[in-house]
Coordinates of C-alpha atoms in Angstrom, one line a residue:
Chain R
X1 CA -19.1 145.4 63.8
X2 CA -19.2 143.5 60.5
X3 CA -21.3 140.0 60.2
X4 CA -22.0 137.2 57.7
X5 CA -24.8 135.5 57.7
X6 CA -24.9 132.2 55.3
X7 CA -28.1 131.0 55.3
X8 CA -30.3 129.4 52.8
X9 CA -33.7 130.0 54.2
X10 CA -35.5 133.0 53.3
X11 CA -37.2 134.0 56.4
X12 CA -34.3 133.1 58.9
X13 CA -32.2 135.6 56.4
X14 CA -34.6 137.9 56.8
X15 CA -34.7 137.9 61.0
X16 CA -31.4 137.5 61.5
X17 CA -30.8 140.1 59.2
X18 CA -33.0 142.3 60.8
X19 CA -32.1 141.6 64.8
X20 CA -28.5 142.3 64.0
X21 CA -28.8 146.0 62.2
X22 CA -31.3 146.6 65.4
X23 CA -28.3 145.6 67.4
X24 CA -25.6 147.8 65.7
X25 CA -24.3 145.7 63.5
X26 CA -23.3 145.3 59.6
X27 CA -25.0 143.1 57.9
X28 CA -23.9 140.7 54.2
X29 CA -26.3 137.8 53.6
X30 CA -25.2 135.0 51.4
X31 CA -27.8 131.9 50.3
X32 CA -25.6 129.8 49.1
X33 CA -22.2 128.0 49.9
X34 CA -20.8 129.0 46.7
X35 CA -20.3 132.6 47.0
X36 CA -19.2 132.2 50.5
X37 CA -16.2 132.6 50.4
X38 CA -15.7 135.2 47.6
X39 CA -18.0 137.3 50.0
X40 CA -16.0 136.2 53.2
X41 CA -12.5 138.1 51.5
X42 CA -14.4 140.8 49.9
X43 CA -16.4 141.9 53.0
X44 CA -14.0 140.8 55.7
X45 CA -16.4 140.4 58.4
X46 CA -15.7 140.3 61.9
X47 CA -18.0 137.1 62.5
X48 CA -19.2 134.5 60.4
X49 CA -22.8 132.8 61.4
X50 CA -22.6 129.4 59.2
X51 CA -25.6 127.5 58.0
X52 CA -24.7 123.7 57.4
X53 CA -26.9 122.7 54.5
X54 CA -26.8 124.6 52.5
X55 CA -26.9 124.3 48.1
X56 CA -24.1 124.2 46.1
X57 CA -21.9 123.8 48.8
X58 CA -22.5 122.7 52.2
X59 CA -21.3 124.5 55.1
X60 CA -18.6 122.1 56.9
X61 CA -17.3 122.7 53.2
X62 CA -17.1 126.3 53.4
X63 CA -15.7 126.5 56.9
X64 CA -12.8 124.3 55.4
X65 CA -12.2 126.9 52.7
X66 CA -12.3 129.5 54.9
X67 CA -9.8 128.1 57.2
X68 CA -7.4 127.3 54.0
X69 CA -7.5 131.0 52.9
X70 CA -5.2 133.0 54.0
X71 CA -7.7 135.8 54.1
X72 CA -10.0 133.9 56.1
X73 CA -8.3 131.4 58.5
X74 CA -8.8 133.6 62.0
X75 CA -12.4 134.7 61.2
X76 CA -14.7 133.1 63.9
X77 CA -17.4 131.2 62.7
X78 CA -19.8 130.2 64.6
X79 CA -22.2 127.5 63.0
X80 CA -26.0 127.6 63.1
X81 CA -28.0 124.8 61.7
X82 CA -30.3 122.1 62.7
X83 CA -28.5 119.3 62.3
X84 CA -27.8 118.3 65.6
X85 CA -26.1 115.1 65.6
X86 CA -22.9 114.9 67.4
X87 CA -20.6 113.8 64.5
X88 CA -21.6 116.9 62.7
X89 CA -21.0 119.0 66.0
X90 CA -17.5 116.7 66.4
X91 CA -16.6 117.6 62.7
X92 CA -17.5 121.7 62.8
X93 CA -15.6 122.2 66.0
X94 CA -12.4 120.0 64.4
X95 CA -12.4 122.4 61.3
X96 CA -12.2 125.5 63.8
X97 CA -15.4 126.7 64.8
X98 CA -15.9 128.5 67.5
X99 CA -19.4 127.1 68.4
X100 CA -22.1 125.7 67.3
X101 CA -25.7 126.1 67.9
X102 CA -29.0 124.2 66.9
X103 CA -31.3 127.0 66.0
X104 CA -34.2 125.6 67.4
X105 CA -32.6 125.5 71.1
X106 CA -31.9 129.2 71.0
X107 CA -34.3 132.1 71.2
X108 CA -32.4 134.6 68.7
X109 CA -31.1 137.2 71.7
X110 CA -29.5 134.4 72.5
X111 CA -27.6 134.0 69.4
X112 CA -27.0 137.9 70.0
X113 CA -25.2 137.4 73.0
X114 CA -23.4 134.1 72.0
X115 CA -22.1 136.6 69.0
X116 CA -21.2 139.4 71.0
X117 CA -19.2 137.3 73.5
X118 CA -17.1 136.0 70.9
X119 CA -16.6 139.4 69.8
X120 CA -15.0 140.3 73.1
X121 CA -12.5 137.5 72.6
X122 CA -9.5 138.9 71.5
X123 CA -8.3 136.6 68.4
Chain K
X1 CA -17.8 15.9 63.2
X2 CA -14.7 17.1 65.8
X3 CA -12.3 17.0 62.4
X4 CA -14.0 19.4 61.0
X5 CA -14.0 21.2 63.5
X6 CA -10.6 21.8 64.0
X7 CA -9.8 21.7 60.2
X8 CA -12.0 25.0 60.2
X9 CA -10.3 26.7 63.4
X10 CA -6.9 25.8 61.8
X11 CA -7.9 27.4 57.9
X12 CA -9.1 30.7 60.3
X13 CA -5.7 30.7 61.6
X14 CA -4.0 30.5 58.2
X15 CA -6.8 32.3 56.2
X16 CA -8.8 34.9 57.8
X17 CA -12.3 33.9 56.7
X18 CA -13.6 36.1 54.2
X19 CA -16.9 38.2 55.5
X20 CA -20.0 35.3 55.4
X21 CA -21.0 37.2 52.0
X22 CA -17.8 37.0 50.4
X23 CA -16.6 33.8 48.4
X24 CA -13.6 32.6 49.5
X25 CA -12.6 30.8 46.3
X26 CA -12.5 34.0 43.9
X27 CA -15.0 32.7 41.8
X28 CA -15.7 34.4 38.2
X29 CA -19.0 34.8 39.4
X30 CA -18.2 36.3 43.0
X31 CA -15.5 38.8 41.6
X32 CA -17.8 40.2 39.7
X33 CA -20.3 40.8 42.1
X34 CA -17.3 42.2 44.1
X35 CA -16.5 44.9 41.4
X36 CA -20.7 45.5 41.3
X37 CA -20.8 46.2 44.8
X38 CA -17.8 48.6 44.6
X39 CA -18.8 50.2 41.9
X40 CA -22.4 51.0 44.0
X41 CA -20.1 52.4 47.3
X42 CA -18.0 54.6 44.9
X43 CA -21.3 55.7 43.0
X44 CA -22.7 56.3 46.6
X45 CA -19.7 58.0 47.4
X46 CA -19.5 59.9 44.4
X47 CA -23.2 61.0 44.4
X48 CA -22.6 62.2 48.2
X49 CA -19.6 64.3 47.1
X50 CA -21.5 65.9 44.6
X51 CA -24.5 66.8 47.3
X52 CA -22.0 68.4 49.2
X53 CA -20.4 69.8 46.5
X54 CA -23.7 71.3 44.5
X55 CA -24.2 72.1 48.9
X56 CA -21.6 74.5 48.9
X57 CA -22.1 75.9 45.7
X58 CA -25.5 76.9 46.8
X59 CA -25.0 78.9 50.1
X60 CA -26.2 81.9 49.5
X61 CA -23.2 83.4 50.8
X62 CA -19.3 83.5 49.9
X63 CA -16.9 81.0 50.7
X64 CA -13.4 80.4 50.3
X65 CA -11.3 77.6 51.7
X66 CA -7.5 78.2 52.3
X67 CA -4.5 75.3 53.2
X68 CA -2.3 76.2 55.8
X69 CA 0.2 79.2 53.9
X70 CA -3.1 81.2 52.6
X71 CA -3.2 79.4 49.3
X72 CA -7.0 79.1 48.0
X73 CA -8.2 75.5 47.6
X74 CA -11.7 76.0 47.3
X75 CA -14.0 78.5 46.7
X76 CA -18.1 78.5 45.9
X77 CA -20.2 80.1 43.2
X78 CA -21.2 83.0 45.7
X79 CA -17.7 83.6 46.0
X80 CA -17.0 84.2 42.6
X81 CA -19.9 86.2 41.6
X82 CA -19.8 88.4 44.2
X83 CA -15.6 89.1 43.4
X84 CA -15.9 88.9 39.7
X85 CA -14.0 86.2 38.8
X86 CA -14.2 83.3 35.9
X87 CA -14.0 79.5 36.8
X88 CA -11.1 78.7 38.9
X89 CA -9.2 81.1 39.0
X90 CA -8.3 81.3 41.9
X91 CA -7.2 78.3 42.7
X92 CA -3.8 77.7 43.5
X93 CA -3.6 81.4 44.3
X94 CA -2.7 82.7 47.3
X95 CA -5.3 84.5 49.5
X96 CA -4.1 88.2 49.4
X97 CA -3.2 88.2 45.8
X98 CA -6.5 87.3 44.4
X99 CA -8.4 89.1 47.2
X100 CA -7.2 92.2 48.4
X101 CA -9.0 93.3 51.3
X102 CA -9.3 97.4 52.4
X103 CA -9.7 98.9 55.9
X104 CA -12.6 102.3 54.9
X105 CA -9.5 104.4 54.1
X106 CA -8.8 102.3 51.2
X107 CA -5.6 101.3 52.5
X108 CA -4.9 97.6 51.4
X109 CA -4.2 95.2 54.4
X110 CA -1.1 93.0 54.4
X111 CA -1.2 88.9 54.9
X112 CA -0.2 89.6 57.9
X113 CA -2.7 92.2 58.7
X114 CA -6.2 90.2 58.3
X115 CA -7.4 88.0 60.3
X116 CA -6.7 84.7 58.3
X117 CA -3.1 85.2 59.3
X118 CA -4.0 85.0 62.7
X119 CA -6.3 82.2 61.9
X120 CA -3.7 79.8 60.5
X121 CA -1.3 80.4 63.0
X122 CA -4.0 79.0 65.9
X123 CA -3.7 82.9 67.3
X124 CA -7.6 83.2 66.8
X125 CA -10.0 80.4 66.8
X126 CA -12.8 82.5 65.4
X127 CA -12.8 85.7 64.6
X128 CA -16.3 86.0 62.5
X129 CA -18.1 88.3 65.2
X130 CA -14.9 90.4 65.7
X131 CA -15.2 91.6 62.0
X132 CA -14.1 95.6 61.8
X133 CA -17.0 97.2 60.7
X134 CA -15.7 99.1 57.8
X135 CA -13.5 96.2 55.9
X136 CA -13.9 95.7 52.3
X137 CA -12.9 93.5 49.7
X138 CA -11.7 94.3 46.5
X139 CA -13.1 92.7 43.1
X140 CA -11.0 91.8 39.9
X141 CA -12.2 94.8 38.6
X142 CA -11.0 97.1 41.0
X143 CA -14.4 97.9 42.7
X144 CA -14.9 97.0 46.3
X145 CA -17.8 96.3 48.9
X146 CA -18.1 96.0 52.1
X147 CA -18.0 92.9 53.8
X148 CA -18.8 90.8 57.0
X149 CA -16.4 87.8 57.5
X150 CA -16.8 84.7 59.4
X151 CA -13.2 82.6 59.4
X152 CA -12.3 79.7 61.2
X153 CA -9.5 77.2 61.1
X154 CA -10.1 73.7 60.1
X155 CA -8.1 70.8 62.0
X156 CA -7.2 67.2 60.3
X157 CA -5.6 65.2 63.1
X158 CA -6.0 67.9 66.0
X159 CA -3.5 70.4 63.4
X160 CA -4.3 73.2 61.6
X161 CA -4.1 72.6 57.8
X162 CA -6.3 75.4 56.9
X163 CA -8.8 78.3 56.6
X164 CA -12.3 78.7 56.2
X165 CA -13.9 82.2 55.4
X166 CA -17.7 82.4 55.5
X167 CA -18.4 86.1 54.3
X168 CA -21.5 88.1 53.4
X169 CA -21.3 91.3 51.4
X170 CA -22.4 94.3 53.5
X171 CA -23.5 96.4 51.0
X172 CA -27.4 96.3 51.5
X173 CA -27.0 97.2 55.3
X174 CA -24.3 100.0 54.8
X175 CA -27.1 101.1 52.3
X176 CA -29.7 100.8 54.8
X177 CA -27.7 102.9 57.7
X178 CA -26.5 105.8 55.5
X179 CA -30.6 105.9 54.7
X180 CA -31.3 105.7 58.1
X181 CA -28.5 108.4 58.5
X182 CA -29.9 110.5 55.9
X183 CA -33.2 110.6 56.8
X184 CA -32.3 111.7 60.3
X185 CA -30.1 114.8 59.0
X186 CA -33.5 115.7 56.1
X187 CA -35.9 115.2 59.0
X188 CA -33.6 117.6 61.6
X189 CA -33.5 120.2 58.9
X190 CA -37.0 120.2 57.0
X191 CA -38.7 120.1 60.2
X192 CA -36.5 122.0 62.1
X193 CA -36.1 125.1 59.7
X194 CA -39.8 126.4 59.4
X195 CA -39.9 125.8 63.4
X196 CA -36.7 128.0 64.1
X197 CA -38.1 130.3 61.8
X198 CA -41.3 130.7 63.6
X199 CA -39.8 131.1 66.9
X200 CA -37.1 133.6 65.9
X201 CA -40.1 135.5 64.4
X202 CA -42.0 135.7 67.2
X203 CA -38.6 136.6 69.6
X204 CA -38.6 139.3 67.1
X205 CA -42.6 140.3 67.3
X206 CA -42.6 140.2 71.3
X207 CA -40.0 142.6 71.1
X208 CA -41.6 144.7 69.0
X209 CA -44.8 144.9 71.1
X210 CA -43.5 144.6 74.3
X211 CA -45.6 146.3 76.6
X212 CA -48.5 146.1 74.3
X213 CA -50.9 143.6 76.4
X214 CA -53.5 142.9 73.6
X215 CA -51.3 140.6 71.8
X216 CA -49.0 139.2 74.5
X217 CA -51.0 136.2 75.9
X218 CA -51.7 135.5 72.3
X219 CA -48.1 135.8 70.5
X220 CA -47.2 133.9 74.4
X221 CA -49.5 130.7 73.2
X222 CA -47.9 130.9 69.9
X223 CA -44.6 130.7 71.3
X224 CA -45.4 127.8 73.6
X225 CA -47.1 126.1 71.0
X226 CA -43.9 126.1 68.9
X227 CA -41.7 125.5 71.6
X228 CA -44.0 122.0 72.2
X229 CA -43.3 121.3 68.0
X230 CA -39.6 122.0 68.9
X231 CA -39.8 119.1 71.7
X232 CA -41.6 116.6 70.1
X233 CA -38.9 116.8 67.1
X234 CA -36.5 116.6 69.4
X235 CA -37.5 113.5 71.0
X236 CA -38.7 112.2 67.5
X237 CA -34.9 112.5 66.7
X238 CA -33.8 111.2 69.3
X239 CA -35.5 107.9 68.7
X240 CA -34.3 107.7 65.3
X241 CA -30.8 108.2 66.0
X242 CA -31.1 105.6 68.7
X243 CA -33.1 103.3 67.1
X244 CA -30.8 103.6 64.0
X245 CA -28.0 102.6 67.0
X246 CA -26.2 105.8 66.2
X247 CA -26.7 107.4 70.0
X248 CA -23.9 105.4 71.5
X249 CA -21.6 108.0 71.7
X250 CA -20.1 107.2 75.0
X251 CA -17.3 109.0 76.9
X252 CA -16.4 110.1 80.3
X253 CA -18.7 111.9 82.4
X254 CA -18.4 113.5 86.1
X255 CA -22.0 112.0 87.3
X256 CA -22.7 114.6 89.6
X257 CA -21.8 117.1 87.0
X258 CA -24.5 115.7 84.8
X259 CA -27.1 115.7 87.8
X260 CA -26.6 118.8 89.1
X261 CA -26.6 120.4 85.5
X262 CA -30.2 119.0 84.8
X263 CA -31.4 120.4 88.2
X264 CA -29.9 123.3 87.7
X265 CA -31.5 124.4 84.3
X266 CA -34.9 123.0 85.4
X267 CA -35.4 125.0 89.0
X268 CA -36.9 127.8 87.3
X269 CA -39.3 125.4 86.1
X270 CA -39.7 124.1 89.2
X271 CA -39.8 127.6 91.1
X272 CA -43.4 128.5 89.0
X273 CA -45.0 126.0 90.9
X274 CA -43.2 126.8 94.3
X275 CA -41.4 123.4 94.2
X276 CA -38.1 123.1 95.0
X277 CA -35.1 120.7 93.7
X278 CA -33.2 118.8 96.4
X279 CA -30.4 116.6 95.8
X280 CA -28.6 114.5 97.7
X281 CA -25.0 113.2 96.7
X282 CA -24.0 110.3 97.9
X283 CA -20.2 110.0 98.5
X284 CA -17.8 108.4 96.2
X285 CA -20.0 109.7 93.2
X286 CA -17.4 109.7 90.0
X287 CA -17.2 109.2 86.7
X288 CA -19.8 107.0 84.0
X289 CA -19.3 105.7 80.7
X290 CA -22.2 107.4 78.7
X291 CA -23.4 109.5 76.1
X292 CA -23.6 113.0 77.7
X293 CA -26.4 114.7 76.1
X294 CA -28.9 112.0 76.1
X295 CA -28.1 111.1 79.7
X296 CA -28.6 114.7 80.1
X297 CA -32.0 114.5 78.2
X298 CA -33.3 111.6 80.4
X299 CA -31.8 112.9 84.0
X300 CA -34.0 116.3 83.0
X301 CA -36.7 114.5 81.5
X302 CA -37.2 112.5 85.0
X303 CA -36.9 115.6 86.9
X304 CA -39.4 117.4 84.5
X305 CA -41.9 114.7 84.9
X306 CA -41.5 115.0 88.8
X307 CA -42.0 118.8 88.5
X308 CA -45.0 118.4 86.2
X309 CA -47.4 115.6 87.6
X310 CA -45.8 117.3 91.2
X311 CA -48.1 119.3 93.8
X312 CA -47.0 122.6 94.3
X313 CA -45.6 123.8 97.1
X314 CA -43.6 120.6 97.9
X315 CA -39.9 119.2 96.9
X316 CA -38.3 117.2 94.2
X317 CA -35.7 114.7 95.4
X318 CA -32.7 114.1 93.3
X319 CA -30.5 111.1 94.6
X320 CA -27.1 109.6 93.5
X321 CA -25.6 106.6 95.6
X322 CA -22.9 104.7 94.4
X323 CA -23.1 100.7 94.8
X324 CA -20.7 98.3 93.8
X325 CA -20.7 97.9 90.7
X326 CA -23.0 100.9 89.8
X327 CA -24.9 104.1 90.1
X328 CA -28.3 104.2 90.9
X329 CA -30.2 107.8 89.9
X330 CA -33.5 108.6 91.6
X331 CA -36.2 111.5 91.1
X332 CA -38.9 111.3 93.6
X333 CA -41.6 113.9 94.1
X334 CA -45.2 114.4 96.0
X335 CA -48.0 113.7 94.1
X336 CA -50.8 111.6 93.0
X337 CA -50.4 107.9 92.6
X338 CA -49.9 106.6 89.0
X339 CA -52.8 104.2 89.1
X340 CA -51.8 100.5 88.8
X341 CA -52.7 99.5 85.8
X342 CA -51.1 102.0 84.1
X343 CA -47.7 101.4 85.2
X344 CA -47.0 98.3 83.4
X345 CA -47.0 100.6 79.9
X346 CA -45.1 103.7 81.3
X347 CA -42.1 103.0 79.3
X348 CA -44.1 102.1 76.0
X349 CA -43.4 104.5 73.1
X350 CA -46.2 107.0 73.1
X351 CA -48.4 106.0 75.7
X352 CA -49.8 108.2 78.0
X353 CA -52.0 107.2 80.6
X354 CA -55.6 108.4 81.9
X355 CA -54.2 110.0 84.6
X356 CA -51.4 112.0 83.0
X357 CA -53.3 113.2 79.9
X358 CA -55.5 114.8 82.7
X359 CA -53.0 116.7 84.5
X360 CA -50.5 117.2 81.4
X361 CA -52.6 116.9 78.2
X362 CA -49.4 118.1 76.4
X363 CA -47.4 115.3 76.8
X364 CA -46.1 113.1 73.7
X365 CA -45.4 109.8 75.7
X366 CA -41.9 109.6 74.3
X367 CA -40.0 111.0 77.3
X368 CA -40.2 107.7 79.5
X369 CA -39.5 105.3 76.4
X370 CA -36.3 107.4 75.7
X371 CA -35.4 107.6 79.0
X372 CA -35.3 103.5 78.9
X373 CA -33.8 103.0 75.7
X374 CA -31.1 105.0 76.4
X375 CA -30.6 103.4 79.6
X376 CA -30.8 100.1 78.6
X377 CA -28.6 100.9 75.5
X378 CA -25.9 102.1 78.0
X379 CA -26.1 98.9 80.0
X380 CA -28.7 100.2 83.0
X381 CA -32.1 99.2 83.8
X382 CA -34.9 102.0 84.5
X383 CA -37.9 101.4 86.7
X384 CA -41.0 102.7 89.1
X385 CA -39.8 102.4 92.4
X386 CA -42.6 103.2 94.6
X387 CA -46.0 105.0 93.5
X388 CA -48.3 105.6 96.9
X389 CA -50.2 108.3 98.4
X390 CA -47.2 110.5 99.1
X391 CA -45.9 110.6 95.9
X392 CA -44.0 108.9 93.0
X393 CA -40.4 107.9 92.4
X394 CA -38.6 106.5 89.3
X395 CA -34.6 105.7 89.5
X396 CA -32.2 104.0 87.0
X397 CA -28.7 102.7 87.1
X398 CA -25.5 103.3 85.4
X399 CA -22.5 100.9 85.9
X400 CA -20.0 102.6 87.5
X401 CA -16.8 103.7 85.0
X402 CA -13.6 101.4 86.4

């Protein structure tokens, strides 16, 4: 299984990184919102993990490109960031996410599982 | 003596007596003093006008007098400044011409659309405090700003002949809120980043020395530790988003969903001191107006407080009943009384009192104030019930959704 992490902070690349190659899985780390979605087509993931702010371009702004590229539109995405006001929550879901999750609240097996679940899904 | 008596009735009659201070022969003299003493009321009256005139020109804030078909027949200083215009100008002019007025999607509003409209026609007597929120006004140079509106109608002979609009450009509070806005999204993510970071570190460091008992009560503290920082953001965030009066996020809520789902997630909790979580339903429990995950927040944080300050061993009583017009919530558990002269600051932001800093030294003394600021901000009142030897028990109310 393929995954996409876009995250701007070094260390949480780093984990996350490094929990989902223990778990099996392919790993493409992008820091900025920029070269998303050029990354998003060119790896084809099979999950997309989402940071919201992030430089260059913010993360409700990538989701929307992803979801207008033909290449793109039925990857999951599943947003990670610590904003955790409810508009922001409101606004990711209303672009297509398929969740969304304040890092803090979840230990990162957590995230895991969340992933692998929606891997299951058929979409 | 009785001639001229009657010759004076009789002139009356004829010739209504001039006031005492008035000569009734038209003197040079007397006319002139006439014109004197008009020429002092129309001074007077003059002088008044322009009080009332330099008056309006002075309030700080804009104002713009319509006639009955929108038409602008007055308008202050503020009024042009704060629009841009020249003189006059707009004068003579009717209202949605020279101020064109934008709902936050920049779409321009019709005469018909704004509230002036409504105004004249005697629809609405006053509409300042009903004001959308996100209305703006256009300037002559095309720029806009956001702006608060008080109108009322003015009557001449119990008719209305026009409008008068009071307004007050928004722009330094919208400023304010996105700051306050802002600050809230920096704070969530500086603060929030290094603390995920740490945690998701140490998931990853207990994994790797699982089994290794040297470091696990260590790398354990850290955890906890961290997982206190992650609280104490929370419920710093909280505040600000309520106090910035951004937490009113209200919608439709099965009560004993919400109540069930806080007991649910804290009965491990609960279990580690041997306590356990009883809740009684009372019937005809449906649905509130509120805003989910705070009400979550202070249902749990009630509950959590039971469990902590709580002997072991015992139960925590969770109770819904349904009265009239509302809900009232209760947590109840058995423990030590919360001496009296600590209860009167219980819901005071960051207090703690003797007591509770003894048995939880951990505590931030947020949890209570939050609990009553979002209760009161959702139309409910919070409050100690009963404190005794056999234990403690807070409730609060929700009304009831009709």
């Amino acid at each position: 299984m393929k995954i996409l992490i876009i995250e701007d902070e070094e260390v949480l690349r780093k984990v996350l990184r490094e929990k989902f190659e223990k778990e099996k899985f392919t790993v493409e780390v992008v820091s900025d919102g920029e070269r998303a979605l050029a990354t998003a087509k060119q790896f084809a993931p099979d999950l997309v993990l989402l940071d919201i702010m992030l430089p260059k371009k913010n993360g409700l702004e990538v989701l929307a490109a992803l979801r207008e590229d033909p290449e793109c539109e039925r990857m999951p995405v599943i947003m990670l960031s610590n904003l955790g006001e409810d508009e922001k929550i409101t606004r990711a879901l209303a672009l297509g996410a398929v969740d969304y999750l304040v890092k803090t609240q979840h230990p990162i097996n957590e995230v895991v599982e969340k992933v692998k679940n929606y891997l299951l899904k058929p979409y | 003596m009785i001639m001229s008596t009657w010759i004076t009735t009789l002139a009356k009659k004829i010739v209504p007596a001039p006031p005492a201070d008035v000569c009734p022969f038209s003197c040079d003299q007397c006319v002139s003093a006439q014109a004197d003493e008009m020429r002092r009321k129309k001074e007077a009256a003059e002088a008044e006008k322009a009080q009332d005139e330099a008056i309006l020109q002075s309030i700080g804030e804009g104002l713009i007098v319509t006639d009955k078909n929108g038409i602008i027949i007055k308008v202050n200083r503020a009024c042009e400044e704060m629009l841009g215009w020249a003189g006059d100008e707009a004068i003579g002019k009717k209202i949605t011409d020279m101020i064109p007025m934008e709902n936050e999607f920049r779409k321009r509003m019709s005469f018909e659309e704004r509230m002036v409209a409504n105004v004249l026609t005697g629809a609405m007597f006053r509409s300042g405090d009903r004001t959308p929120g996100n209305t703006y006004y256009v300037r002559k140079d095309n720029t806009r700003f956001p702006v608060k509106i008080l109108l009322t109608p003015f009557f001449l002979a119990n008719r209305i002949v026009g409008s008068v609009a009071v307004f007050h450009d928004m722009t330094r509070e919208h400023e304010l809120e996105r700051a306050k806005t802002d600050f809230i999204s920096l704070a969530s993510h500086q603060l929030r980043t290094p603390l995920a970071a740490t945690k998701w570190a140490l998931d990853l460091f207990l994994e790797e020395t699982a089994g290794d008992s040297r470091y696990k009560a260590r790398l354990d503290d850290l955890y906890m530790s961290n997982e206190r920082l992650i609280e104490l953001v929370n419920s710093l965030l909280d505040i600000s988003r309520i106090e910035a009066g951004r937490a009113v996020n209200r919608i439709s809520v099965n009560l004993a969903d919400l109540v069930t789902r806080a007991c649910d997630e804290l009965r491990a909790l609960a279990e580690k001191k041997g306590q356990t979580i009883q809740i009684t339903l009372g019937k005809e429990v449906g649905t509130v107006l509120v805003d989910p995950l705070l009400f979550h927040e202070v249902v749990k944080n009630l509950i959590a407080n039971s469990i902590d300050y709580g002997f072991p061993n015992t139960t925590i009583s969770v109770g819904v009943e349904r009265t009239p017009l509302e809900y009232r919530i209760s947590v109840g558990n058995v423990g030590p009384m919360i001496p009296r002269e600590e209860r009167e600051m219980l819901f005071d932001k960051f207090y703690r009192g003797a007591s509770a800093q003894q048995i939880k030294p951990t505590g931030s003394g947020l949890g209570l104030y939050i609990a009553r600021t979002v209760v009161e901000a959702n139309g409910g009142s919070i409050q100690l019930d009963a404190s005794d030897e056999h234990g403690t028990r807070f409730s609060f109310t929700i009304p009831a959704e009709h």
